Tab-separated table of C-alpha atoms in Angstrom:
chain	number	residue	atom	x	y	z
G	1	UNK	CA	-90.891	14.402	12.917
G	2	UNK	CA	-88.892	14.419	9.699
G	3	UNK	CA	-86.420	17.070	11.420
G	4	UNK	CA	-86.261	14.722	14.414
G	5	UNK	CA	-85.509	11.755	11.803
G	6	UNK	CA	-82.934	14.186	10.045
G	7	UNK	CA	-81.470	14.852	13.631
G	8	UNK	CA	-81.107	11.379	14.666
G	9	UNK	CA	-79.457	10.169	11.055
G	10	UNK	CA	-77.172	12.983	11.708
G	11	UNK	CA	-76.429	11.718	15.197
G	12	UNK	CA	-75.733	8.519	13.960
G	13	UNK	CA	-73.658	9.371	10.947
G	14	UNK	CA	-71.117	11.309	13.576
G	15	UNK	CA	-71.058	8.545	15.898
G	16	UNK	CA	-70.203	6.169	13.055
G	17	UNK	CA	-67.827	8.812	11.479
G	18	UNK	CA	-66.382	9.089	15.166
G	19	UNK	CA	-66.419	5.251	15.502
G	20	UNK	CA	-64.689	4.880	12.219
G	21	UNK	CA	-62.009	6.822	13.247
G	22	UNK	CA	-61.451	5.670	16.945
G	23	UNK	CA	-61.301	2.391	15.607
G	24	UNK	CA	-58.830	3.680	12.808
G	25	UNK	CA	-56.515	5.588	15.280
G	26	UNK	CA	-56.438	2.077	17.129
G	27	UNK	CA	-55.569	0.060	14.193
G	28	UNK	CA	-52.809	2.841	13.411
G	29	UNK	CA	-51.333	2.600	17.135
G	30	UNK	CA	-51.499	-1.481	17.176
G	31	UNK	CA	-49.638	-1.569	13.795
G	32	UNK	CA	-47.338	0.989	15.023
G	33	UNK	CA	-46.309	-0.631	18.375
G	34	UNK	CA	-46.273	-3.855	16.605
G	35	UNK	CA	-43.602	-2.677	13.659
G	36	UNK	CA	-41.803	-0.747	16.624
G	37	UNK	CA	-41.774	-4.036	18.493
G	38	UNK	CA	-40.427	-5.898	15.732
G	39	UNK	CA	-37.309	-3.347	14.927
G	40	UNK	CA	-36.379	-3.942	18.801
G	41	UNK	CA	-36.362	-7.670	18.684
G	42	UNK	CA	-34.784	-7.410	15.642
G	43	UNK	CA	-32.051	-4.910	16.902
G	44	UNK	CA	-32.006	-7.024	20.213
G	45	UNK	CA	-31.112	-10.129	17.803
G	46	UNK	CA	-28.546	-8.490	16.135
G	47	UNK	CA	-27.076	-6.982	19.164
G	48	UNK	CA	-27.078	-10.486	20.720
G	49	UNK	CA	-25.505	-12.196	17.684
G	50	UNK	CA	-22.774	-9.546	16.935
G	51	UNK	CA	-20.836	-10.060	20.616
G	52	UNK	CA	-17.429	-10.291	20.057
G	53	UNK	CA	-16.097	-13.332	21.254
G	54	UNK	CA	-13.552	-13.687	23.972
G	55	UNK	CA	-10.657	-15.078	22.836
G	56	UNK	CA	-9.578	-18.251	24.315
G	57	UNK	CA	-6.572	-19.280	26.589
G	58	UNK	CA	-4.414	-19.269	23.178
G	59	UNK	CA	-3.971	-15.393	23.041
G	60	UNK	CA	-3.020	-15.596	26.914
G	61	UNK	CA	0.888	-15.472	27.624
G	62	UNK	CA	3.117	-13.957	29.906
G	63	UNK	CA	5.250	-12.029	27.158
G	64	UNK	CA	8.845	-10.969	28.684
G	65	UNK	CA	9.759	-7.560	28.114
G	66	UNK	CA	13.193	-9.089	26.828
G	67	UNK	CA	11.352	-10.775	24.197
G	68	UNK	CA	12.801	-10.989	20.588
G	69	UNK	CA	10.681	-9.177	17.746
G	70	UNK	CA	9.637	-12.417	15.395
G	71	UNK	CA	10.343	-14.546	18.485
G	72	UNK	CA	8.153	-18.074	18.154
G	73	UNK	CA	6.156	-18.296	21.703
G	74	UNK	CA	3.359	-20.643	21.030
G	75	UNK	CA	2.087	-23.088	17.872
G	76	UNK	CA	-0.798	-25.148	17.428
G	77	UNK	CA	-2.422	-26.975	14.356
G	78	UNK	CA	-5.045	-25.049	13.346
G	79	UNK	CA	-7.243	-26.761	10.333
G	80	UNK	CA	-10.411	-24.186	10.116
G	81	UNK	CA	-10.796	-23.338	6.614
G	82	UNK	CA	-7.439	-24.333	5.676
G	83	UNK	CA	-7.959	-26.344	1.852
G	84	UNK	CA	-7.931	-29.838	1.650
G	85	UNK	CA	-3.955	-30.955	0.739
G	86	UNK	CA	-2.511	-27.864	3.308
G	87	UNK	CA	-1.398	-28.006	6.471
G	88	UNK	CA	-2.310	-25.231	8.828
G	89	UNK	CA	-0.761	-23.177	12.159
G	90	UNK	CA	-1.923	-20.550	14.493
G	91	UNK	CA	0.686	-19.119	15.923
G	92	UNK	CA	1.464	-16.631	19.181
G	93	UNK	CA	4.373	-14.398	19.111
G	94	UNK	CA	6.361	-10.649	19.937
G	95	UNK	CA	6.518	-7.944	17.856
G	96	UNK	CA	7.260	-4.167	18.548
G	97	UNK	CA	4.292	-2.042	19.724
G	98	UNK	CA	3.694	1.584	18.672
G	99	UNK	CA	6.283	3.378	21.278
G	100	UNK	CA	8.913	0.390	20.694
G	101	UNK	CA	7.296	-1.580	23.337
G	102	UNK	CA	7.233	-5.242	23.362
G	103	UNK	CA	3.738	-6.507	21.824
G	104	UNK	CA	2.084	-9.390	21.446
G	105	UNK	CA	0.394	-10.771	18.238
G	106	UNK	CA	-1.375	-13.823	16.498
G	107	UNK	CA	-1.160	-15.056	12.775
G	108	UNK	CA	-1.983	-18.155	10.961
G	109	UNK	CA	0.401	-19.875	8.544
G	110	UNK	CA	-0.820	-22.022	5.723
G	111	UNK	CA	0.814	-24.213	3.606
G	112	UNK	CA	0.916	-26.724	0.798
G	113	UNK	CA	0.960	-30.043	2.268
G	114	UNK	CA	3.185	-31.260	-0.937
G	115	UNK	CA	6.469	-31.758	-1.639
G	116	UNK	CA	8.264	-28.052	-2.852
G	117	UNK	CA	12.099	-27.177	-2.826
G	118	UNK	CA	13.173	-25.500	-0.044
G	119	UNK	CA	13.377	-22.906	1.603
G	120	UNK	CA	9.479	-21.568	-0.030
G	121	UNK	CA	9.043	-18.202	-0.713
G	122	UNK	CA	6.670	-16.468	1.617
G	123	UNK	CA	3.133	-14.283	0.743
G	124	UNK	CA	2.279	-12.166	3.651
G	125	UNK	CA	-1.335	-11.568	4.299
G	126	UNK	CA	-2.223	-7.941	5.837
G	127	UNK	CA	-5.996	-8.545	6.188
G	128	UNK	CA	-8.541	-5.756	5.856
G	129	UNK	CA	-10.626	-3.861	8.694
G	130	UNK	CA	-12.295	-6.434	10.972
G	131	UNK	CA	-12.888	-4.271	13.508
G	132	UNK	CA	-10.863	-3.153	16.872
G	133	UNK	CA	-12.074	-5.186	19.468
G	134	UNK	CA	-9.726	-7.787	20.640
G	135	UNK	CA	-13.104	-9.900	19.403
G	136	UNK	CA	-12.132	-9.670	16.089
G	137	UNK	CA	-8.941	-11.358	15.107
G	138	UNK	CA	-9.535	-13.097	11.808
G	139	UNK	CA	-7.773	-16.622	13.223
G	140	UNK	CA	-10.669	-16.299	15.277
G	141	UNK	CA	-13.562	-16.120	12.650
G	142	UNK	CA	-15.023	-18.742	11.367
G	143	UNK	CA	-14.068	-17.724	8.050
G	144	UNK	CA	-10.627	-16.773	8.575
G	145	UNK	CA	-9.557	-16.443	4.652
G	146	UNK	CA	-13.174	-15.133	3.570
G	147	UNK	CA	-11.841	-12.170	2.068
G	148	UNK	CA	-8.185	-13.146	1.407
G	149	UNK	CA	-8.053	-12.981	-2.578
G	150	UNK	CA	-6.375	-15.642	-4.531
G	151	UNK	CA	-6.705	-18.276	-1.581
G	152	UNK	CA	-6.002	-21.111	-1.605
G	153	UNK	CA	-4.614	-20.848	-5.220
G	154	UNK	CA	-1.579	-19.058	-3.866
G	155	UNK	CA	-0.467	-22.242	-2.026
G	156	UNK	CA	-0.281	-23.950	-5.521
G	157	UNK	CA	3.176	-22.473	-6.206
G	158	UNK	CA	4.267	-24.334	-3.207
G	159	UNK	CA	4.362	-20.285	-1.561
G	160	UNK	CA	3.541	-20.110	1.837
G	161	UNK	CA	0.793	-17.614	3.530
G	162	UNK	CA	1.211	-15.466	6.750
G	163	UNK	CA	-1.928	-13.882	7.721
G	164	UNK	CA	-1.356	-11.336	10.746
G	165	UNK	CA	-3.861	-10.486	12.986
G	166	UNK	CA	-1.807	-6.891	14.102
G	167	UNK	CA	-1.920	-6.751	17.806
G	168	UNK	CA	-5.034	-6.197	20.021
G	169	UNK	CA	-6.695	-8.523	18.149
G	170	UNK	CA	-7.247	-11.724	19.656
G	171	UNK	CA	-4.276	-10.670	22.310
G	172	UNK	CA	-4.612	-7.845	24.444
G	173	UNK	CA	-4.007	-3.989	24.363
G	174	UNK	CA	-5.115	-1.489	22.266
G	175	UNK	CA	-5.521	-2.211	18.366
G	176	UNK	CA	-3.336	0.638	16.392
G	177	UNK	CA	-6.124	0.629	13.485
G	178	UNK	CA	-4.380	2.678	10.818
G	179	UNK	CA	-1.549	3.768	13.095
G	180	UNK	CA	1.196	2.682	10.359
G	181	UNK	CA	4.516	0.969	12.251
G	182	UNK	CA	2.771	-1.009	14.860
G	183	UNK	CA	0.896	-2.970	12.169
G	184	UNK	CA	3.359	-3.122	9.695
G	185	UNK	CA	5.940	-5.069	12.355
G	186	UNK	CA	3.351	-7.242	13.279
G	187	UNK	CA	3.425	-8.268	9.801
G	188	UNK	CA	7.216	-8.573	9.559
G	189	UNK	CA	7.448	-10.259	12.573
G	190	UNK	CA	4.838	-12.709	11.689
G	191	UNK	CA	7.297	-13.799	8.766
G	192	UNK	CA	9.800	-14.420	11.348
G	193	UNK	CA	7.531	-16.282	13.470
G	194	UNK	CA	6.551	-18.779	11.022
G	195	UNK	CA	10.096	-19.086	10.194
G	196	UNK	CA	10.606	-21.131	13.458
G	197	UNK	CA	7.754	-23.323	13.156
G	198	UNK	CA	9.305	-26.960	12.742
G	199	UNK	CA	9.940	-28.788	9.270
G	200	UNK	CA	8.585	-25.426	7.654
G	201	UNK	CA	11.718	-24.091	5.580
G	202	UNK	CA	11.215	-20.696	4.442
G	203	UNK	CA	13.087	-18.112	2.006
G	204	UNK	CA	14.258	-14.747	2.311
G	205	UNK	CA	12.247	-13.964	-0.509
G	206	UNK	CA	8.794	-12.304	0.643
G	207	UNK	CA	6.004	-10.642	-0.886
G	208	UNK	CA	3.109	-8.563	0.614
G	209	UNK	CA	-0.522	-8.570	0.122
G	210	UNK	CA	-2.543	-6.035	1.526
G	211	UNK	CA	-6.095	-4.890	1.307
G	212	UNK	CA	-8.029	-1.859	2.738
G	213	UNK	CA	-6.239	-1.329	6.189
G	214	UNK	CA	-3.935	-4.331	4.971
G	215	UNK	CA	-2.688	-2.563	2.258
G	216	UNK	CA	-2.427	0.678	4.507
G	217	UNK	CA	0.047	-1.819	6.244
G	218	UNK	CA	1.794	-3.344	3.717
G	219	UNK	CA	3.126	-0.145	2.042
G	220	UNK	CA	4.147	0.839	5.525
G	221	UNK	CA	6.047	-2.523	5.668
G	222	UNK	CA	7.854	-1.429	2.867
G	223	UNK	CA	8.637	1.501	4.363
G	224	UNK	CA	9.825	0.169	8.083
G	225	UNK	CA	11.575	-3.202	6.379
G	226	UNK	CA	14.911	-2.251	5.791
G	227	UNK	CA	15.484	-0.629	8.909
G	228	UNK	CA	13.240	-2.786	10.828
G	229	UNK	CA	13.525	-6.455	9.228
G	230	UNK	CA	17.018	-6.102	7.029
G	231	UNK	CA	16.569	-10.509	7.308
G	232	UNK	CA	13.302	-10.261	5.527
G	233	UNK	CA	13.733	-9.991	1.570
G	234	UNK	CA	11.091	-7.911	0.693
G	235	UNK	CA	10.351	-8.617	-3.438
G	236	UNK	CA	7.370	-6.457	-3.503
G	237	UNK	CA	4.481	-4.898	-2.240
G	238	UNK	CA	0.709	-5.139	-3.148
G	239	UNK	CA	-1.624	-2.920	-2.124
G	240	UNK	CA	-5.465	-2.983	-2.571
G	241	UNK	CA	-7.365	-0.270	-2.053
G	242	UNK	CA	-4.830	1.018	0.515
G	243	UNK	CA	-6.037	3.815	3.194
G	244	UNK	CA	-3.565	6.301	1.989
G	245	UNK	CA	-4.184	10.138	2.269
G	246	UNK	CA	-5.849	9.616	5.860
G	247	UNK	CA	-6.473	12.921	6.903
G	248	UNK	CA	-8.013	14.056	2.921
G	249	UNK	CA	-9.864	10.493	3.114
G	250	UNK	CA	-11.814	11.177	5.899
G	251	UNK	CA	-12.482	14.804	5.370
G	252	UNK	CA	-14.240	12.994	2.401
G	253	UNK	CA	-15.860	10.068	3.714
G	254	UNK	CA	-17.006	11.001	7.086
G	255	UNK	CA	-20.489	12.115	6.206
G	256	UNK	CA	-21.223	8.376	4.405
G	257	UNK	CA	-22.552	5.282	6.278
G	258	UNK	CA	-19.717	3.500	6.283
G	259	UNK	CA	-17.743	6.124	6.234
G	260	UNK	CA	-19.353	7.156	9.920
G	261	UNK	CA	-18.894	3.596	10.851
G	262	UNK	CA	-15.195	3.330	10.135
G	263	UNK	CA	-14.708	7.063	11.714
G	264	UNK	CA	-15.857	5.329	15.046
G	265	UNK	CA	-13.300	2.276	15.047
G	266	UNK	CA	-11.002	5.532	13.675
G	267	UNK	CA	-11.126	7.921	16.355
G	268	UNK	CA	-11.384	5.508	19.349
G	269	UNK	CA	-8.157	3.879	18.179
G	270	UNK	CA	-6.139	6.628	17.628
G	271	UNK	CA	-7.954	8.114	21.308
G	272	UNK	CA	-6.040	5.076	22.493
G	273	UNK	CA	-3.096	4.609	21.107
G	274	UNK	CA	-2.634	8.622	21.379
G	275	UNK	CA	-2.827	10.396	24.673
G	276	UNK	CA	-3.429	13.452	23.031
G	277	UNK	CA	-5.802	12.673	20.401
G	278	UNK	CA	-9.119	13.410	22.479
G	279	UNK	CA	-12.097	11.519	21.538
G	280	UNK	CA	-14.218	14.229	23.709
G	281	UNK	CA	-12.988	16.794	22.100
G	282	UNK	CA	-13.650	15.406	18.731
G	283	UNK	CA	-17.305	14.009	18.695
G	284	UNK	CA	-20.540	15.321	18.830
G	285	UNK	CA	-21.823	14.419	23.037
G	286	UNK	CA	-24.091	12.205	21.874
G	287	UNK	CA	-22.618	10.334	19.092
G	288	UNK	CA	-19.626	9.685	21.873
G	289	UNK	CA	-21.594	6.645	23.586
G	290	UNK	CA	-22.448	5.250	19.608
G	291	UNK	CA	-18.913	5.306	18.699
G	292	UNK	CA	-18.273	3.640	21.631
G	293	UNK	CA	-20.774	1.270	20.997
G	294	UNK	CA	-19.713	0.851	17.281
G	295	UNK	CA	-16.375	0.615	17.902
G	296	UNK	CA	-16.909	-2.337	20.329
G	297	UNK	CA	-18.365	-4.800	17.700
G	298	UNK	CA	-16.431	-6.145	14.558
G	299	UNK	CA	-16.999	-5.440	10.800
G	300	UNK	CA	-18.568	-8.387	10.507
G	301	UNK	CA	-22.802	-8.986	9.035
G	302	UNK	CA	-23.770	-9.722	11.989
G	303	UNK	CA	-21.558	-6.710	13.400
G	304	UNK	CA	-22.727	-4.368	10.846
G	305	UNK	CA	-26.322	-4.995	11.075
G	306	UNK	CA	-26.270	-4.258	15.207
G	307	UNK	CA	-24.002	-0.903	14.146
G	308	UNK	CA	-26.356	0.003	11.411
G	309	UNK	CA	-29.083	1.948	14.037
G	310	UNK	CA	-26.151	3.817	16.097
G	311	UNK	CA	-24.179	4.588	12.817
G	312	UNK	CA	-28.164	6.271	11.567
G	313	UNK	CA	-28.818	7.990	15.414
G	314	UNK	CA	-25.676	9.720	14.799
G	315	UNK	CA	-26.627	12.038	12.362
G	316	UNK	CA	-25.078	12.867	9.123
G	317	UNK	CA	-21.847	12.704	11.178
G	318	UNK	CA	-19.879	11.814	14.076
G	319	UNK	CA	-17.806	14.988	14.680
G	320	UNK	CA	-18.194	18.568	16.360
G	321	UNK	CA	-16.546	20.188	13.585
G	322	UNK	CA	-15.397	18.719	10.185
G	323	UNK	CA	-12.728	16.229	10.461
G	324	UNK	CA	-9.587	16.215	10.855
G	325	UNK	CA	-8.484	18.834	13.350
G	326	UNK	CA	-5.886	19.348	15.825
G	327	UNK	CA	-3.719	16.471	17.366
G	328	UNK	CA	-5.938	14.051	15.658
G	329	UNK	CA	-5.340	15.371	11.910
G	330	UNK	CA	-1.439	15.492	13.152
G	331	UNK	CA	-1.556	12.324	14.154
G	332	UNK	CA	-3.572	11.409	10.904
G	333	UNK	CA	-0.479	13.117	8.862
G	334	UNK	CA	1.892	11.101	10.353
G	335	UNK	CA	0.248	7.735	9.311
G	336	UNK	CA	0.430	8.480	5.893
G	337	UNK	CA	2.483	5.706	4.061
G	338	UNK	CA	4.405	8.646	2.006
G	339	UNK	CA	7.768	7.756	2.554
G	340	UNK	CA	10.426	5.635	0.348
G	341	UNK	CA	9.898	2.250	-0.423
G	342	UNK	CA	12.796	0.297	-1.919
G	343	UNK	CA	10.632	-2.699	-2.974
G	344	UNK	CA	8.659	-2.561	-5.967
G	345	UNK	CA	5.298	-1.268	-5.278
G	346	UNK	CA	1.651	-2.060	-7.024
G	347	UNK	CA	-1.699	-0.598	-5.778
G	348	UNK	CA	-4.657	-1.756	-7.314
G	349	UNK	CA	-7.745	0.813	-6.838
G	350	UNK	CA	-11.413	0.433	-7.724
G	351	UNK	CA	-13.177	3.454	-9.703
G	352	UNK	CA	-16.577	2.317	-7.640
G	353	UNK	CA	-14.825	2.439	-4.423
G	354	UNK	CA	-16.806	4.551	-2.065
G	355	UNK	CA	-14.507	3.887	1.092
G	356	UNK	CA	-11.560	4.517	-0.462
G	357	UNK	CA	-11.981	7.030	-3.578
G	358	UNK	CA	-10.238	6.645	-6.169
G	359	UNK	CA	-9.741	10.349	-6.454
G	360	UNK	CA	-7.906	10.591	-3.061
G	361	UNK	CA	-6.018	7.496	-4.516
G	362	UNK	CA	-4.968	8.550	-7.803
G	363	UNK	CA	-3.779	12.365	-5.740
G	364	UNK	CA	-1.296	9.771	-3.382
G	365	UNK	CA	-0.391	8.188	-6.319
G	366	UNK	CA	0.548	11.347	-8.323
G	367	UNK	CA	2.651	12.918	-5.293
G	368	UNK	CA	4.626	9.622	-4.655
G	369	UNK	CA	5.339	9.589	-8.390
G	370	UNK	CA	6.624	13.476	-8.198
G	371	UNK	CA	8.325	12.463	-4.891
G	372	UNK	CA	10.528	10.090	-7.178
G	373	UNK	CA	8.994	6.471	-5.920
G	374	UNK	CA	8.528	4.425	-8.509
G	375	UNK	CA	4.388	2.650	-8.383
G	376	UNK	CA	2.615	0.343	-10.518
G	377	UNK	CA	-0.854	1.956	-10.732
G	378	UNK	CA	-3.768	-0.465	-11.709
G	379	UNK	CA	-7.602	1.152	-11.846
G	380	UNK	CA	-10.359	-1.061	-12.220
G	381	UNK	CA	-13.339	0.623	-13.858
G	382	UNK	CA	-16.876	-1.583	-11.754
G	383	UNK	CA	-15.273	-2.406	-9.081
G	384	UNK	CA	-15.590	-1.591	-5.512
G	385	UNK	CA	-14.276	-2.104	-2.130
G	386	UNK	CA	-14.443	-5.188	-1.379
G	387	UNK	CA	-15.597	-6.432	-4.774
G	388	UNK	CA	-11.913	-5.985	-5.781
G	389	UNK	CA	-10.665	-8.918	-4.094
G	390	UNK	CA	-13.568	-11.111	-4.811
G	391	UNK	CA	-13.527	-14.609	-7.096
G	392	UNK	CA	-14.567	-12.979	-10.121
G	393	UNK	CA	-12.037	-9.719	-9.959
G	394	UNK	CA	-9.287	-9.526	-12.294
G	395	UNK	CA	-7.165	-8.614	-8.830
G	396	UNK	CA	-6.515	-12.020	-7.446
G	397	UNK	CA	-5.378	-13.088	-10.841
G	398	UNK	CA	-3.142	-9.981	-11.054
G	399	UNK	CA	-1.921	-10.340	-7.383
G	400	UNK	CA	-0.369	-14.196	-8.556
G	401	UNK	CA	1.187	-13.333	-11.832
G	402	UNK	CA	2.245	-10.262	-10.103
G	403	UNK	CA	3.965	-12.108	-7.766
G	404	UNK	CA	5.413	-15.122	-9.500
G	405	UNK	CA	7.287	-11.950	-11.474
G	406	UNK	CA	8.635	-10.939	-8.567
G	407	UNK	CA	9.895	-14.476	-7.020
G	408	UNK	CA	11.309	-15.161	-10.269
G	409	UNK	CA	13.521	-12.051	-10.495
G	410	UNK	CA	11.915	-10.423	-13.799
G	411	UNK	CA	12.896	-6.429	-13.628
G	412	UNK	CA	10.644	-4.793	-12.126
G	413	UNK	CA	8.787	-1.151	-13.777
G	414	UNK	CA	11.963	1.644	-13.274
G	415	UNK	CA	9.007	4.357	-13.694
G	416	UNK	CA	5.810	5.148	-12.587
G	417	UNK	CA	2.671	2.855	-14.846
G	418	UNK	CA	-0.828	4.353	-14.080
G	419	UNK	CA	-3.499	2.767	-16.078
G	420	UNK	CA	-6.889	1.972	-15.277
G	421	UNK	CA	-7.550	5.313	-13.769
């Protein structure tokens, strides 16, 4: 009797033991399926939010191939974020594309709705990576000046601001991310543009901003200018956190999360802009379809948060061997804003930048300085890449007295000035 007893409360401890656990193992699986659930609705979401736009019939034109570079084509009012007291302009107009093609491009022109002699000196805005699908065009954001330091205080002067878009964003064709002369006519010719809008008078006199890939363009804007726009007075050129040293920049950045997410826009840019860069080639097979899938949404929140599970599925990196190699490093090479600028020349670098490092940055800097081309260094210890052009950086600030030096005349620095670094 007492063994049966012992048998039975043995029986029914492993049935409740078993129970326990069954009903354990289904907790486990609900919570699982449910938390799995929620990270697909919550990718879905972000997918669904981060579409790119198409971009209206604006960015539609019929562009003649005998088209003028700077050539007005179409204007419009445009008041979305522009400051109480401005007046505003989107514009539509050619520029010259990366095999001396005729190109189309957008901009938006801002200025003080005051009374200022004339002609007003002119700040030209190279904006920073948005993204490469046509999607992305900052005059098509709702935030167009979001990240555009010093605005709207640079309109106080009575200066007026030309903020390129580049080409292939907002109008069609491939965007020549990083590919140097496209995007530095399409900010030359934006200046020309703007020049032709009515009862706006502008000067000779023109200064340009640039950060991340805008600053990548401006100092190649310094370099095309002379040949390229001899009618454009270029007084200086301001750099932020410039893409410099491509090729040595990604062979450093490539394994970081950003770094991976900007390799995508990288390599399916130059894949089309370059017949011979080959994306197949380059990339892993299966991170191919996620940087095509990256690449196809903008650098936006909403853009970055759809990204942010291909950019992890890829792995610690998107390429077959370590980047750069073959056509594309050549190609890479050849983008690298290391020839003479006449202009005087500031670049402003953060020492917390993790894009672009400021050792990679100071090693451009050095070489130009051997080279014989004469930079204003500035280093900004706590800063990073995109803190650098925020409110509370000393870098807007800079960027106006900078400039209001350079409108004025004062003598520029005859030598290379690195401090900061």
């Amino acid at each position: 009797m007492l063994g049966d007893r012992m048998q039975g409360s043995d029986a029914n401890k492993s049935g409740a033991e078993a129970s326990g656990t069954g009903r354990f193992f289904r907790l486990w699986t609900v919570f699982f399926y449910t938390v799995l659930g929620a990270i697909v609705l919550a990718y879905a979401i972000s997918w669904w939010l981060a579409r790119t736009s198409p971009p209206g019939p604006f960015y539609e034109f019929e562009l003649s191939p005998d088209a003028r570079p700077g050539q007005l084509l179409r204007v419009e009012t445009h008041r979305h974020g522009v400051p109480d007291g401005a007046v505003g302009w989107r514009i539509l107009y050619a520029t010259t594309g990366t095999v001396g093609e005729v190109r189309l491009a957008s901009a938006l022109v801002v200025a003080s709705a005051g009374e200022y002699p004339a002609p007003r000196p002119v700040v030209a805005w190279a904006h920073g990576t948005t993204g490469i699908a046509r999607g992305c065009a900052p005059s098509m954001m709702s935030g167009p000046f979001d990240l555009a330091p010093a605005f709207p205080q640079v309109l106080d002067p009575g200066w007026v601001w030309v903020a390129a878009d580049y080409t292939g964003l907002g109008t069609s064709g491939p965007h020549p991310y990083l590919v140097g002369p496209p995007q530095a006519h399409a900010v030359l010719d934006a200046v020309r543009a703007a020049g032709e809008i009515d009862r706006l008078e502008l000067a000779d006199r023109t200064v340009v901003w640039g950060h991340s890939q805008g600053g990548h363009a401006a100092l190649w804007a310094g370099i095309v200018a002379p040949a390229y726009a001899p009618d454009i007075e270029l007084a200086g050129i301001a750099a932020v956190a410039p893409p410099t040293d491509l090729p040595r920049l990604l062979s450093v950045v490539h394994r970081r999360f950003m770094g991976r997410m900007l390799s995508a826009y990288l390599v399916e840019a130059y894949a089309a802009v370059y017949r011979e860069v080959d994306v197949e080639a380059r990339l892993r097979s299966f991170t191919r379809p996620l940087a095509r899938d990256i690449a196809g949404r903008c650098l936006d929140r909403a853009g970055m948060l759809a990204s942010a599970l291909p950019t992890l599925l890829a792995g610690p990196t998107l390429f077959r061997e370590p980047p750069p190699n073959g056509a594309f490093a050549a190609r890479l090479a050849e983008n690298i804003p290391d020839k003479p600028i006449e202009a005087p020349v500031l670049i402003a670098q953060g020492s917390r930048d993790t894009t672009v490092t400021p050792g990679v940055q100071g090693g451009f800097v050095s070489n130009r300085c051997l080279a014989g081309q004469v930079v204003d260094y500035r280093g900004f210890a706590d800063q990073g890449h995109l803190s650098i052009v925020e409110d509370d950086s000393p870098v807007p600030d800079l960027l106006l007295r900078w400039t209001r030096a350079r409108f004025a005349g004062e003598p520029a620095p005859v030598r290379c000035l690195i401090s900061g670094r």
